[in-house]
């Protein structure tokens, strides 16, 4: 047995699909074989095996967002979830290293919540169009324009933006966070569409920012109508970062974790998850009986995290995520206030 994968990103070391690797990864492959073709698995398996060994040696825990590819999500992750779950889990990790398989704001949040651990991100360029749509000065300007109005920031923001905000929220608790504030007006940023969704569920006036997710803004209501016509009995689940016409067409709206839960609850014959494409692959692993309709929009930032990048991250102990001590305490307060709300 001797298929070799040339690992360019870890010093040209060749990773081999040996009988030992096949044996070590066979149980995982059994779960994902209807999602990952055998030829692709032959490339992934040596990395999966090497990462699983090295994370033990390093005493590292791998946290993976629901948008990570199936070979990461099912192959190497210790804990998976939406942004809220990853933040909660990160605060409890008792290992030397947290490797955050997701985008930069998620790694920063993990560092804020567990500052004594070394947090690594396999690619520091894994950003987010929402996080880059606003900075600390923008919030200071909003506060000057709307004095006394509390600021709610979506977790998809940098630590400096969290530090300027009163409280953080995720897609799982945005309505609850806005409702918790003792004010008739609230500034909600940076996601305009999530903000509009929240505004429709609260009596408070919601002042919005014009940030958008570059993945979810691509979906349209017309596209969903066309799928409904084509696939009889289709159940449509959508993420609240989608535009309003998409949400109006959906049967259910919720965070990535809530969408997964909904699939498990309904077990529909046919389902369309209006969100990043890899999540559908991850869910399909556990529901082979469901037909998943897939308009495939990928997040280019999430896709920067790959098995070779994770292996290199563990080997070289990089890229270490730090938060400027001048802002860390205030940013942490904003996340802690959110986590302090009763679920
Ligand atoms: P969730 O918190 O729902 O997982 O969403 C995070 C995200 O980046 C969605 O695009
Ligand atoms: Fe950001 Fe959108 Fe990617 Fe989520 S899917 S990380 S919101 S760009």
mmCIF file of C-alpha atoms and ligand atoms in Angstrom:
data_model
loop_
_atom_site.group_PDB
_atom_site.id
_atom_site.type_symbol
_atom_site.label_atom_id
_atom_site.label_comp_id
_atom_site.label_asym_id
_atom_site.label_seq_id
_atom_site.Cartn_x
_atom_site.Cartn_y
_atom_site.Cartn_z
ATOM 1 C CA UNK A 1 0.000 0.000 0.000
ATOM 2 C CA UNK A 2 1.798 3.160 -0.892
ATOM 3 C CA UNK A 3 -0.192 6.168 -1.943
ATOM 4 C CA UNK A 4 1.841 9.252 -1.082
ATOM 5 C CA UNK A 5 0.468 12.695 -0.483
ATOM 6 C CA UNK A 6 3.085 15.378 -0.831
ATOM 7 C CA UNK A 7 2.529 17.749 2.045
ATOM 8 C CA UNK A 8 3.842 21.025 0.672
ATOM 9 C CA UNK A 9 2.766 23.002 3.714
ATOM 10 C CA UNK A 10 4.714 20.949 6.244
ATOM 11 C CA UNK A 11 8.168 20.927 4.767
ATOM 12 C CA UNK A 12 7.535 18.564 1.846
ATOM 13 C CA UNK A 13 7.043 15.684 4.191
ATOM 14 C CA UNK A 14 5.224 12.851 2.465
ATOM 15 C CA UNK A 15 2.147 11.521 4.202
ATOM 16 C CA UNK A 16 1.338 7.962 3.241
ATOM 17 C CA UNK A 17 -1.899 6.066 3.061
ATOM 18 C CA UNK A 18 -0.448 3.091 4.930
ATOM 19 C CA UNK A 19 -2.403 0.066 6.176
ATOM 20 C CA UNK A 20 -2.053 1.555 9.664
ATOM 21 C CA UNK A 21 -3.633 4.849 8.534
ATOM 22 C CA UNK A 22 -6.449 2.949 6.817
ATOM 23 C CA UNK A 23 -7.071 0.969 10.006
ATOM 24 C CA UNK A 24 -6.934 4.035 12.260
ATOM 25 C CA UNK A 25 -9.381 5.993 10.133
ATOM 26 C CA UNK A 26 -11.715 3.208 9.017
ATOM 27 C CA UNK A 27 -14.427 3.886 11.635
ATOM 28 C CA UNK A 28 -14.575 7.554 10.602
ATOM 29 C CA UNK A 29 -14.664 6.607 6.943
ATOM 30 C CA UNK A 30 -17.596 4.281 7.535
ATOM 31 C CA UNK A 31 -19.608 7.268 8.798
ATOM 32 C CA UNK A 32 -18.721 9.647 5.963
ATOM 33 C CA UNK A 33 -18.325 7.324 2.980
ATOM 34 C CA UNK A 34 -21.627 8.359 1.382
ATOM 35 C CA UNK A 35 -20.461 11.999 1.487
ATOM 36 C CA UNK A 36 -16.716 11.781 0.753
ATOM 37 C CA UNK A 37 -15.618 9.808 -2.358
ATOM 38 C CA UNK A 38 -12.948 7.132 -1.792
ATOM 39 C CA UNK A 39 -10.322 8.945 -3.892
ATOM 40 C CA UNK A 40 -10.770 12.088 -1.779
ATOM 41 C CA UNK A 41 -10.667 10.103 1.435
ATOM 42 C CA UNK A 42 -7.315 8.599 0.382
ATOM 43 C CA UNK A 43 -5.895 12.134 0.441
ATOM 44 C CA UNK A 44 -7.557 13.123 3.733
ATOM 45 C CA UNK A 45 -6.918 9.971 5.770
ATOM 46 C CA UNK A 46 -3.127 10.410 6.325
ATOM 47 C CA UNK A 47 -3.734 13.976 7.542
ATOM 48 C CA UNK A 48 -6.568 12.887 9.810
ATOM 49 C CA UNK A 49 -4.383 10.234 11.341
ATOM 50 C CA UNK A 50 -1.409 12.612 11.815
ATOM 51 C CA UNK A 51 -3.607 15.387 13.289
ATOM 52 C CA UNK A 52 -5.326 13.031 15.731
ATOM 53 C CA UNK A 53 -1.939 11.838 17.041
ATOM 54 C CA UNK A 54 -0.395 15.288 17.250
ATOM 55 C CA UNK A 55 -3.332 16.895 19.029
ATOM 56 C CA UNK A 56 -2.950 14.324 21.792
ATOM 57 C CA UNK A 57 0.784 14.952 22.066
ATOM 58 C CA UNK A 58 0.250 18.702 22.209
ATOM 59 C CA UNK A 59 -2.727 18.446 24.596
ATOM 60 C CA UNK A 60 -4.796 20.393 22.108
ATOM 61 C CA UNK A 61 -8.556 20.584 21.642
ATOM 62 C CA UNK A 62 -9.922 21.263 18.166
ATOM 63 C CA UNK A 63 -13.082 23.368 18.074
ATOM 64 C CA UNK A 64 -14.769 23.408 14.661
ATOM 65 C CA UNK A 65 -17.587 25.574 13.381
ATOM 66 C CA UNK A 66 -20.523 23.911 11.592
ATOM 67 C CA UNK A 67 -19.223 25.315 8.252
ATOM 68 C CA UNK A 68 -15.983 23.337 8.328
ATOM 69 C CA UNK A 69 -15.638 20.644 5.672
ATOM 70 C CA UNK A 70 -16.747 17.098 6.596
ATOM 71 C CA UNK A 71 -13.196 15.730 6.808
ATOM 72 C CA UNK A 72 -12.488 18.341 9.508
ATOM 73 C CA UNK A 73 -15.928 18.317 11.156
ATOM 74 C CA UNK A 74 -16.209 14.520 11.355
ATOM 75 C CA UNK A 75 -12.530 13.617 11.053
ATOM 76 C CA UNK A 76 -10.549 15.660 13.574
ATOM 77 C CA UNK A 77 -12.798 18.031 15.572
ATOM 78 C CA UNK A 78 -13.262 17.430 19.311
ATOM 79 C CA UNK A 79 -16.158 19.862 19.631
ATOM 80 C CA UNK A 80 -18.390 21.321 16.950
ATOM 81 C CA UNK A 81 -21.157 23.905 16.946
ATOM 82 C CA UNK A 82 -22.474 27.354 16.139
ATOM 83 C CA UNK A 83 -20.752 30.539 17.323
ATOM 84 C CA UNK A 84 -22.548 30.486 20.669
ATOM 85 C CA UNK A 85 -21.663 26.855 21.406
ATOM 86 C CA UNK A 86 -18.032 27.393 20.385
ATOM 87 C CA UNK A 87 -17.768 30.418 22.703
ATOM 88 C CA UNK A 88 -19.287 28.443 25.596
ATOM 89 C CA UNK A 89 -17.048 25.431 24.941
ATOM 90 C CA UNK A 90 -13.930 27.587 24.563
ATOM 91 C CA UNK A 91 -14.484 29.076 28.016
ATOM 92 C CA UNK A 92 -14.470 25.554 29.533
ATOM 93 C CA UNK A 93 -11.511 24.010 27.681
ATOM 94 C CA UNK A 94 -8.885 22.652 30.019
ATOM 95 C CA UNK A 95 -6.143 21.761 27.553
ATOM 96 C CA UNK A 96 -2.908 23.575 26.683
ATOM 97 C CA UNK A 97 -4.002 24.584 23.196
ATOM 98 C CA UNK A 98 -7.291 25.491 21.568
ATOM 99 C CA UNK A 99 -7.132 25.133 17.784
ATOM 100 C CA UNK A 100 -10.036 27.120 16.389
ATOM 101 C CA UNK A 101 -11.156 25.696 13.058
ATOM 102 C CA UNK A 102 -13.281 28.621 11.986
ATOM 103 C CA UNK A 103 -12.773 32.300 11.278
ATOM 104 C CA UNK A 104 -10.697 34.870 13.131
ATOM 105 C CA UNK A 105 -13.427 36.456 15.269
ATOM 106 C CA UNK A 106 -14.229 32.993 16.652
ATOM 107 C CA UNK A 107 -10.596 32.463 17.654
ATOM 108 C CA UNK A 108 -10.469 35.918 19.241
ATOM 109 C CA UNK A 109 -13.635 35.163 21.209
ATOM 110 C CA UNK A 110 -12.088 31.901 22.426
ATOM 111 C CA UNK A 111 -8.990 33.812 23.579
ATOM 112 C CA UNK A 112 -11.135 36.398 25.372
ATOM 113 C CA UNK A 113 -13.009 33.677 27.241
ATOM 114 C CA UNK A 114 -10.016 31.508 28.079
ATOM 115 C CA UNK A 115 -7.025 33.867 28.190
ATOM 116 C CA UNK A 116 -4.631 31.461 29.931
ATOM 117 C CA UNK A 117 -4.755 29.000 26.997
ATOM 118 C CA UNK A 118 -2.834 29.302 23.768
ATOM 119 C CA UNK A 119 -5.375 29.775 20.987
ATOM 120 C CA UNK A 120 -4.238 28.841 17.491
ATOM 121 C CA UNK A 121 -5.935 29.517 14.174
ATOM 122 C CA UNK A 122 -4.663 27.485 11.201
ATOM 123 C CA UNK A 123 -4.980 30.489 8.864
ATOM 124 C CA UNK A 124 -4.970 34.007 10.329
ATOM 125 C CA UNK A 125 -6.380 35.374 7.055
ATOM 126 C CA UNK A 126 -9.701 33.591 7.666
ATOM 127 C CA UNK A 127 -11.783 36.737 8.084
ATOM 128 C CA UNK A 128 -15.477 37.584 7.717
ATOM 129 C CA UNK A 129 -17.223 40.227 5.594
ATOM 130 C CA UNK A 130 -19.374 41.205 8.571
ATOM 131 C CA UNK A 131 -16.426 41.633 10.938
ATOM 132 C CA UNK A 132 -14.571 43.764 8.394
ATOM 133 C CA UNK A 133 -17.599 46.018 7.775
ATOM 134 C CA UNK A 134 -17.175 47.998 11.018
ATOM 135 C CA UNK A 135 -14.456 49.259 13.341
ATOM 136 C CA UNK A 136 -14.199 50.826 16.797
ATOM 137 C CA UNK A 137 -14.297 54.409 15.476
ATOM 138 C CA UNK A 138 -17.563 53.658 13.624
ATOM 139 C CA UNK A 139 -19.134 52.741 16.972
ATOM 140 C CA UNK A 140 -17.796 55.818 18.714
ATOM 141 C CA UNK A 141 -19.386 57.896 15.912
ATOM 142 C CA UNK A 142 -22.709 56.051 16.366
ATOM 143 C CA UNK A 143 -22.599 56.750 20.102
ATOM 144 C CA UNK A 144 -22.074 60.467 19.389
ATOM 145 C CA UNK A 145 -25.047 60.408 17.014
ATOM 146 C CA UNK A 146 -27.318 58.398 19.360
ATOM 147 C CA UNK A 147 -26.208 59.308 22.898
ATOM 148 C CA UNK A 148 -27.336 56.883 25.581
ATOM 149 C CA UNK A 149 -28.588 54.227 23.132
ATOM 150 C CA UNK A 150 -27.117 50.798 23.976
ATOM 151 C CA UNK A 151 -25.012 49.023 21.355
ATOM 152 C CA UNK A 152 -25.509 45.317 20.616
ATOM 153 C CA UNK A 153 -22.750 43.803 18.500
ATOM 154 C CA UNK A 154 -23.044 40.533 16.656
ATOM 155 C CA UNK A 155 -20.287 38.081 17.636
ATOM 156 C CA UNK A 156 -19.062 38.343 14.009
ATOM 157 C CA UNK A 157 -16.972 41.397 14.950
ATOM 158 C CA UNK A 158 -13.405 42.135 16.010
ATOM 159 C CA UNK A 159 -12.446 42.368 19.694
ATOM 160 C CA UNK A 160 -12.049 46.168 19.336
ATOM 161 C CA UNK A 161 -15.688 46.431 18.206
ATOM 162 C CA UNK A 162 -16.831 44.182 21.062
ATOM 163 C CA UNK A 163 -14.899 46.431 23.450
ATOM 164 C CA UNK A 164 -16.874 49.486 22.270
ATOM 165 C CA UNK A 165 -20.230 47.663 22.563
ATOM 166 C CA UNK A 166 -22.480 47.100 25.579
ATOM 167 C CA UNK A 167 -23.313 43.492 24.877
ATOM 168 C CA UNK A 168 -22.589 40.858 22.275
ATOM 169 C CA UNK A 169 -25.067 38.453 20.650
ATOM 170 C CA UNK A 170 -25.037 35.533 18.259
ATOM 171 C CA UNK A 171 -27.628 34.431 15.725
ATOM 172 C CA UNK A 172 -28.921 32.012 18.396
ATOM 173 C CA UNK A 173 -29.801 34.677 20.988
ATOM 174 C CA UNK A 174 -30.012 38.043 19.169
ATOM 175 C CA UNK A 175 -33.703 38.633 19.993
ATOM 176 C CA UNK A 176 -33.187 37.655 23.639
ATOM 177 C CA UNK A 177 -30.172 39.982 23.964
ATOM 178 C CA UNK A 178 -32.039 42.957 22.466
ATOM 179 C CA UNK A 179 -35.057 42.247 24.691
ATOM 180 C CA UNK A 180 -32.821 42.124 27.779
ATOM 181 C CA UNK A 181 -31.848 45.793 27.418
ATOM 182 C CA UNK A 182 -33.578 48.467 29.452
ATOM 183 C CA UNK A 183 -34.078 50.873 26.540
ATOM 184 C CA UNK A 184 -36.722 51.477 23.850
ATOM 185 C CA UNK A 185 -34.020 52.022 21.212
ATOM 186 C CA UNK A 186 -31.088 49.765 20.454
ATOM 187 C CA UNK A 187 -28.184 50.056 18.010
ATOM 188 C CA UNK A 188 -27.651 46.653 16.377
ATOM 189 C CA UNK A 189 -24.563 45.994 14.276
ATOM 190 C CA UNK A 190 -23.069 45.112 11.893
ATOM 191 C CA UNK A 191 -25.488 42.662 10.184
ATOM 192 C CA UNK A 192 -28.349 44.625 8.629
ATOM 193 C CA UNK A 193 -30.379 41.511 7.790
ATOM 194 C CA UNK A 194 -30.035 39.879 11.198
ATOM 195 C CA UNK A 195 -30.927 43.293 12.668
ATOM 196 C CA UNK A 196 -34.068 43.503 10.507
ATOM 197 C CA UNK A 197 -35.011 39.974 11.560
ATOM 198 C CA UNK A 198 -34.619 40.980 15.235
ATOM 199 C CA UNK A 199 -36.561 44.228 14.669
ATOM 200 C CA UNK A 200 -39.518 42.143 13.476
ATOM 201 C CA UNK A 201 -39.535 40.289 16.799
ATOM 202 C CA UNK A 202 -39.210 43.103 19.303
ATOM 203 C CA UNK A 203 -41.193 46.257 20.102
ATOM 204 C CA UNK A 204 -37.927 48.219 20.424
ATOM 205 C CA UNK A 205 -36.676 50.555 17.712
ATOM 206 C CA UNK A 206 -33.604 48.948 16.149
ATOM 207 C CA UNK A 207 -30.979 51.206 14.552
ATOM 208 C CA UNK A 208 -29.107 49.235 11.894
ATOM 209 C CA UNK A 209 -25.691 49.137 10.236
ATOM 210 C CA UNK A 210 -25.228 48.147 6.592
ATOM 211 C CA UNK A 211 -22.974 45.107 7.007
ATOM 212 C CA UNK A 212 -23.761 41.883 5.150
ATOM 213 C CA UNK A 213 -22.512 38.334 5.027
ATOM 214 C CA UNK A 214 -21.041 37.814 1.563
ATOM 215 C CA UNK A 215 -22.295 34.209 1.549
ATOM 216 C CA UNK A 216 -25.884 34.628 2.757
ATOM 217 C CA UNK A 217 -26.593 37.820 0.820
ATOM 218 C CA UNK A 218 -26.279 35.800 -2.413
ATOM 219 C CA UNK A 219 -29.476 33.834 -1.772
ATOM 220 C CA UNK A 220 -32.748 35.202 -3.175
ATOM 221 C CA UNK A 221 -36.415 34.570 -2.446
ATOM 222 C CA UNK A 222 -37.050 33.882 -6.159
ATOM 223 C CA UNK A 223 -34.409 31.164 -6.111
ATOM 224 C CA UNK A 224 -36.168 29.491 -3.174
ATOM 225 C CA UNK A 225 -39.549 29.731 -4.913
ATOM 226 C CA UNK A 226 -38.040 27.975 -7.931
ATOM 227 C CA UNK A 227 -36.704 25.185 -5.695
ATOM 228 C CA UNK A 228 -40.124 24.810 -4.069
ATOM 229 C CA UNK A 229 -41.715 24.354 -7.495
ATOM 230 C CA UNK A 230 -39.086 21.847 -8.548
ATOM 231 C CA UNK A 231 -38.993 19.778 -5.327
ATOM 232 C CA UNK A 232 -42.411 18.865 -3.979
ATOM 233 C CA UNK A 233 -42.640 18.807 -0.169
ATOM 234 C CA UNK A 234 -39.389 20.762 0.260
ATOM 235 C CA UNK A 235 -38.715 22.094 3.791
ATOM 236 C CA UNK A 236 -36.635 25.299 3.739
ATOM 237 C CA UNK A 237 -34.486 26.263 6.732
ATOM 238 C CA UNK A 238 -32.625 29.588 6.599
ATOM 239 C CA UNK A 239 -29.966 31.431 8.561
ATOM 240 C CA UNK A 240 -31.013 34.935 9.746
ATOM 241 C CA UNK A 241 -28.031 36.502 7.921
ATOM 242 C CA UNK A 242 -30.075 35.981 4.721
ATOM 243 C CA UNK A 243 -31.950 38.900 3.096
ATOM 244 C CA UNK A 244 -35.597 39.484 4.174
ATOM 245 C CA UNK A 245 -37.151 38.002 0.987
ATOM 246 C CA UNK A 246 -35.281 34.745 1.683
ATOM 247 C CA UNK A 247 -36.405 34.626 5.318
ATOM 248 C CA UNK A 248 -40.006 35.296 4.237
ATOM 249 C CA UNK A 249 -39.853 32.190 2.053
ATOM 250 C CA UNK A 250 -38.329 29.945 4.766
ATOM 251 C CA UNK A 251 -40.235 27.443 6.939
ATOM 252 C CA UNK A 252 -37.786 27.954 9.789
ATOM 253 C CA UNK A 253 -35.156 30.580 10.664
ATOM 254 C CA UNK A 254 -32.357 29.946 13.137
ATOM 255 C CA UNK A 255 -28.659 29.748 13.900
ATOM 256 C CA UNK A 256 -26.612 26.988 12.291
ATOM 257 C CA UNK A 257 -27.080 24.800 15.391
ATOM 258 C CA UNK A 258 -30.830 25.502 15.457
ATOM 259 C CA UNK A 259 -31.091 24.524 11.782
ATOM 260 C CA UNK A 260 -29.312 21.232 12.469
ATOM 261 C CA UNK A 261 -31.595 20.590 15.432
ATOM 262 C CA UNK A 262 -34.633 21.299 13.253
ATOM 263 C CA UNK A 263 -33.522 18.694 10.703
ATOM 264 C CA UNK A 264 -33.246 16.151 13.542
ATOM 265 C CA UNK A 265 -36.681 17.091 14.876
ATOM 266 C CA UNK A 266 -38.578 17.035 11.567
ATOM 267 C CA UNK A 267 -36.515 14.524 9.579
ATOM 268 C CA UNK A 268 -38.121 15.876 6.391
ATOM 269 C CA UNK A 269 -38.103 13.923 3.153
ATOM 270 C CA UNK A 270 -36.456 16.855 1.357
ATOM 271 C CA UNK A 271 -34.702 19.813 2.887
ATOM 272 C CA UNK A 272 -32.834 22.894 1.762
ATOM 273 C CA UNK A 273 -30.531 24.554 4.297
ATOM 274 C CA UNK A 274 -30.087 28.135 3.169
ATOM 275 C CA UNK A 275 -26.596 28.685 4.523
ATOM 276 C CA UNK A 276 -22.968 27.775 3.858
ATOM 277 C CA UNK A 277 -22.707 24.630 1.797
ATOM 278 C CA UNK A 278 -20.412 22.447 3.926
ATOM 279 C CA UNK A 279 -22.958 22.400 6.728
ATOM 280 C CA UNK A 280 -25.331 20.437 4.540
ATOM 281 C CA UNK A 281 -22.584 17.859 3.923
ATOM 282 C CA UNK A 282 -21.963 17.584 7.669
ATOM 283 C CA UNK A 283 -25.635 17.075 8.454
ATOM 284 C CA UNK A 284 -26.131 14.667 5.533
ATOM 285 C CA UNK A 285 -23.601 12.313 7.172
ATOM 286 C CA UNK A 286 -26.153 11.583 9.915
ATOM 287 C CA UNK A 287 -29.284 11.589 7.721
ATOM 288 C CA UNK A 288 -28.711 9.399 4.656
ATOM 289 C CA UNK A 289 -32.508 9.003 4.289
ATOM 290 C CA UNK A 290 -33.047 12.741 3.649
ATOM 291 C CA UNK A 291 -32.717 14.312 0.200
ATOM 292 C CA UNK A 292 -30.691 17.511 0.627
ATOM 293 C CA UNK A 293 -31.269 20.138 -2.059
ATOM 294 C CA UNK A 294 -28.058 22.141 -2.378
ATOM 295 C CA UNK A 295 -27.585 25.585 -3.792
ATOM 296 C CA UNK A 296 -23.867 25.656 -2.936
ATOM 297 C CA UNK A 297 -22.555 28.952 -1.539
ATOM 298 C CA UNK A 298 -19.176 28.497 0.162
ATOM 299 C CA UNK A 299 -17.558 30.878 2.651
ATOM 300 C CA UNK A 300 -14.077 31.588 1.254
ATOM 301 C CA UNK A 301 -12.831 32.442 4.744
ATOM 302 C CA UNK A 302 -14.024 29.232 6.384
ATOM 303 C CA UNK A 303 -12.523 27.290 3.479
ATOM 304 C CA UNK A 304 -9.048 28.636 4.285
ATOM 305 C CA UNK A 305 -9.006 26.090 7.107
ATOM 306 C CA UNK A 306 -7.832 22.784 5.636
ATOM 307 C CA UNK A 307 -6.377 19.555 7.023
ATOM 308 C CA UNK A 308 -2.800 20.497 5.898
ATOM 309 C CA UNK A 309 -3.204 23.920 7.548
ATOM 310 C CA UNK A 310 -4.429 22.306 10.790
ATOM 311 C CA UNK A 311 -1.508 19.874 10.819
ATOM 312 C CA UNK A 312 0.943 22.695 10.251
ATOM 313 C CA UNK A 313 -0.736 24.749 12.961
ATOM 314 C CA UNK A 314 -0.252 21.943 15.483
ATOM 315 C CA UNK A 315 3.306 21.181 14.357
ATOM 316 C CA UNK A 316 4.540 24.758 14.377
ATOM 317 C CA UNK A 317 2.222 25.991 17.168
ATOM 318 C CA UNK A 318 0.902 28.732 14.955
ATOM 319 C CA UNK A 319 -0.863 31.106 14.385
ATOM 320 C CA UNK A 320 -1.147 32.314 17.961
ATOM 321 C CA UNK A 321 -4.177 34.544 18.514
ATOM 322 C CA UNK A 322 -3.668 37.431 20.913
ATOM 323 C CA UNK A 323 -6.020 40.205 21.943
ATOM 324 C CA UNK A 324 -4.599 43.619 22.810
ATOM 325 C CA UNK A 325 -4.710 43.854 26.643
ATOM 326 C CA UNK A 326 -5.923 47.471 26.274
ATOM 327 C CA UNK A 327 -9.212 46.180 24.834
ATOM 328 C CA UNK A 328 -9.465 42.582 26.091
ATOM 329 C CA UNK A 329 -11.206 43.324 29.402
ATOM 330 C CA UNK A 330 -13.913 45.496 27.826
ATOM 331 C CA UNK A 331 -14.418 43.068 24.939
ATOM 332 C CA UNK A 332 -14.720 40.178 27.412
ATOM 333 C CA UNK A 333 -17.350 42.058 29.421
ATOM 334 C CA UNK A 334 -19.498 42.396 26.321
ATOM 335 C CA UNK A 335 -19.298 38.631 25.644
ATOM 336 C CA UNK A 336 -19.707 37.742 29.335
ATOM 337 C CA UNK A 337 -22.897 39.845 29.569
ATOM 338 C CA UNK A 338 -24.341 37.759 26.750
ATOM 339 C CA UNK A 339 -23.243 34.453 28.306
ATOM 340 C CA UNK A 340 -24.685 35.601 31.640
ATOM 341 C CA UNK A 341 -28.229 35.756 30.221
ATOM 342 C CA UNK A 342 -30.318 32.723 31.118
ATOM 343 C CA UNK A 343 -30.611 30.392 28.090
HETATM 344 P P1 LIG B 1 -23.833 30.712 13.696
HETATM 345 O O1 LIG B 1 -23.535 31.412 14.972
HETATM 346 O O2 LIG B 1 -25.305 30.556 13.452
HETATM 347 O O3 LIG B 1 -23.096 29.425 13.619
HETATM 348 O O4 LIG B 1 -23.351 31.625 12.489
HETATM 349 C C1 LIG B 1 -22.015 32.007 12.314
HETATM 350 C C2 LIG B 1 -21.757 32.490 10.963
HETATM 351 O O5 LIG B 1 -20.691 32.945 10.657
HETATM 352 C C3 LIG B 1 -22.846 32.402 10.012
HETATM 353 O O6 LIG B 1 -22.425 32.840 8.783
HETATM 354 FE FE1 LIG B 2 -18.659 35.694 7.884
HETATM 355 FE FE2 LIG B 2 -20.569 34.990 6.212
HETATM 356 FE FE3 LIG B 2 -18.346 33.555 6.308
HETATM 357 FE FE4 LIG B 2 -20.110 33.475 8.337
HETATM 358 S S1 LIG B 2 -20.424 32.743 6.263
HETATM 359 S S2 LIG B 2 -17.894 33.682 8.510
HETATM 360 S S3 LIG B 2 -20.837 35.591 8.325
HETATM 361 S S4 LIG B 2 -18.517 35.704 5.650
#
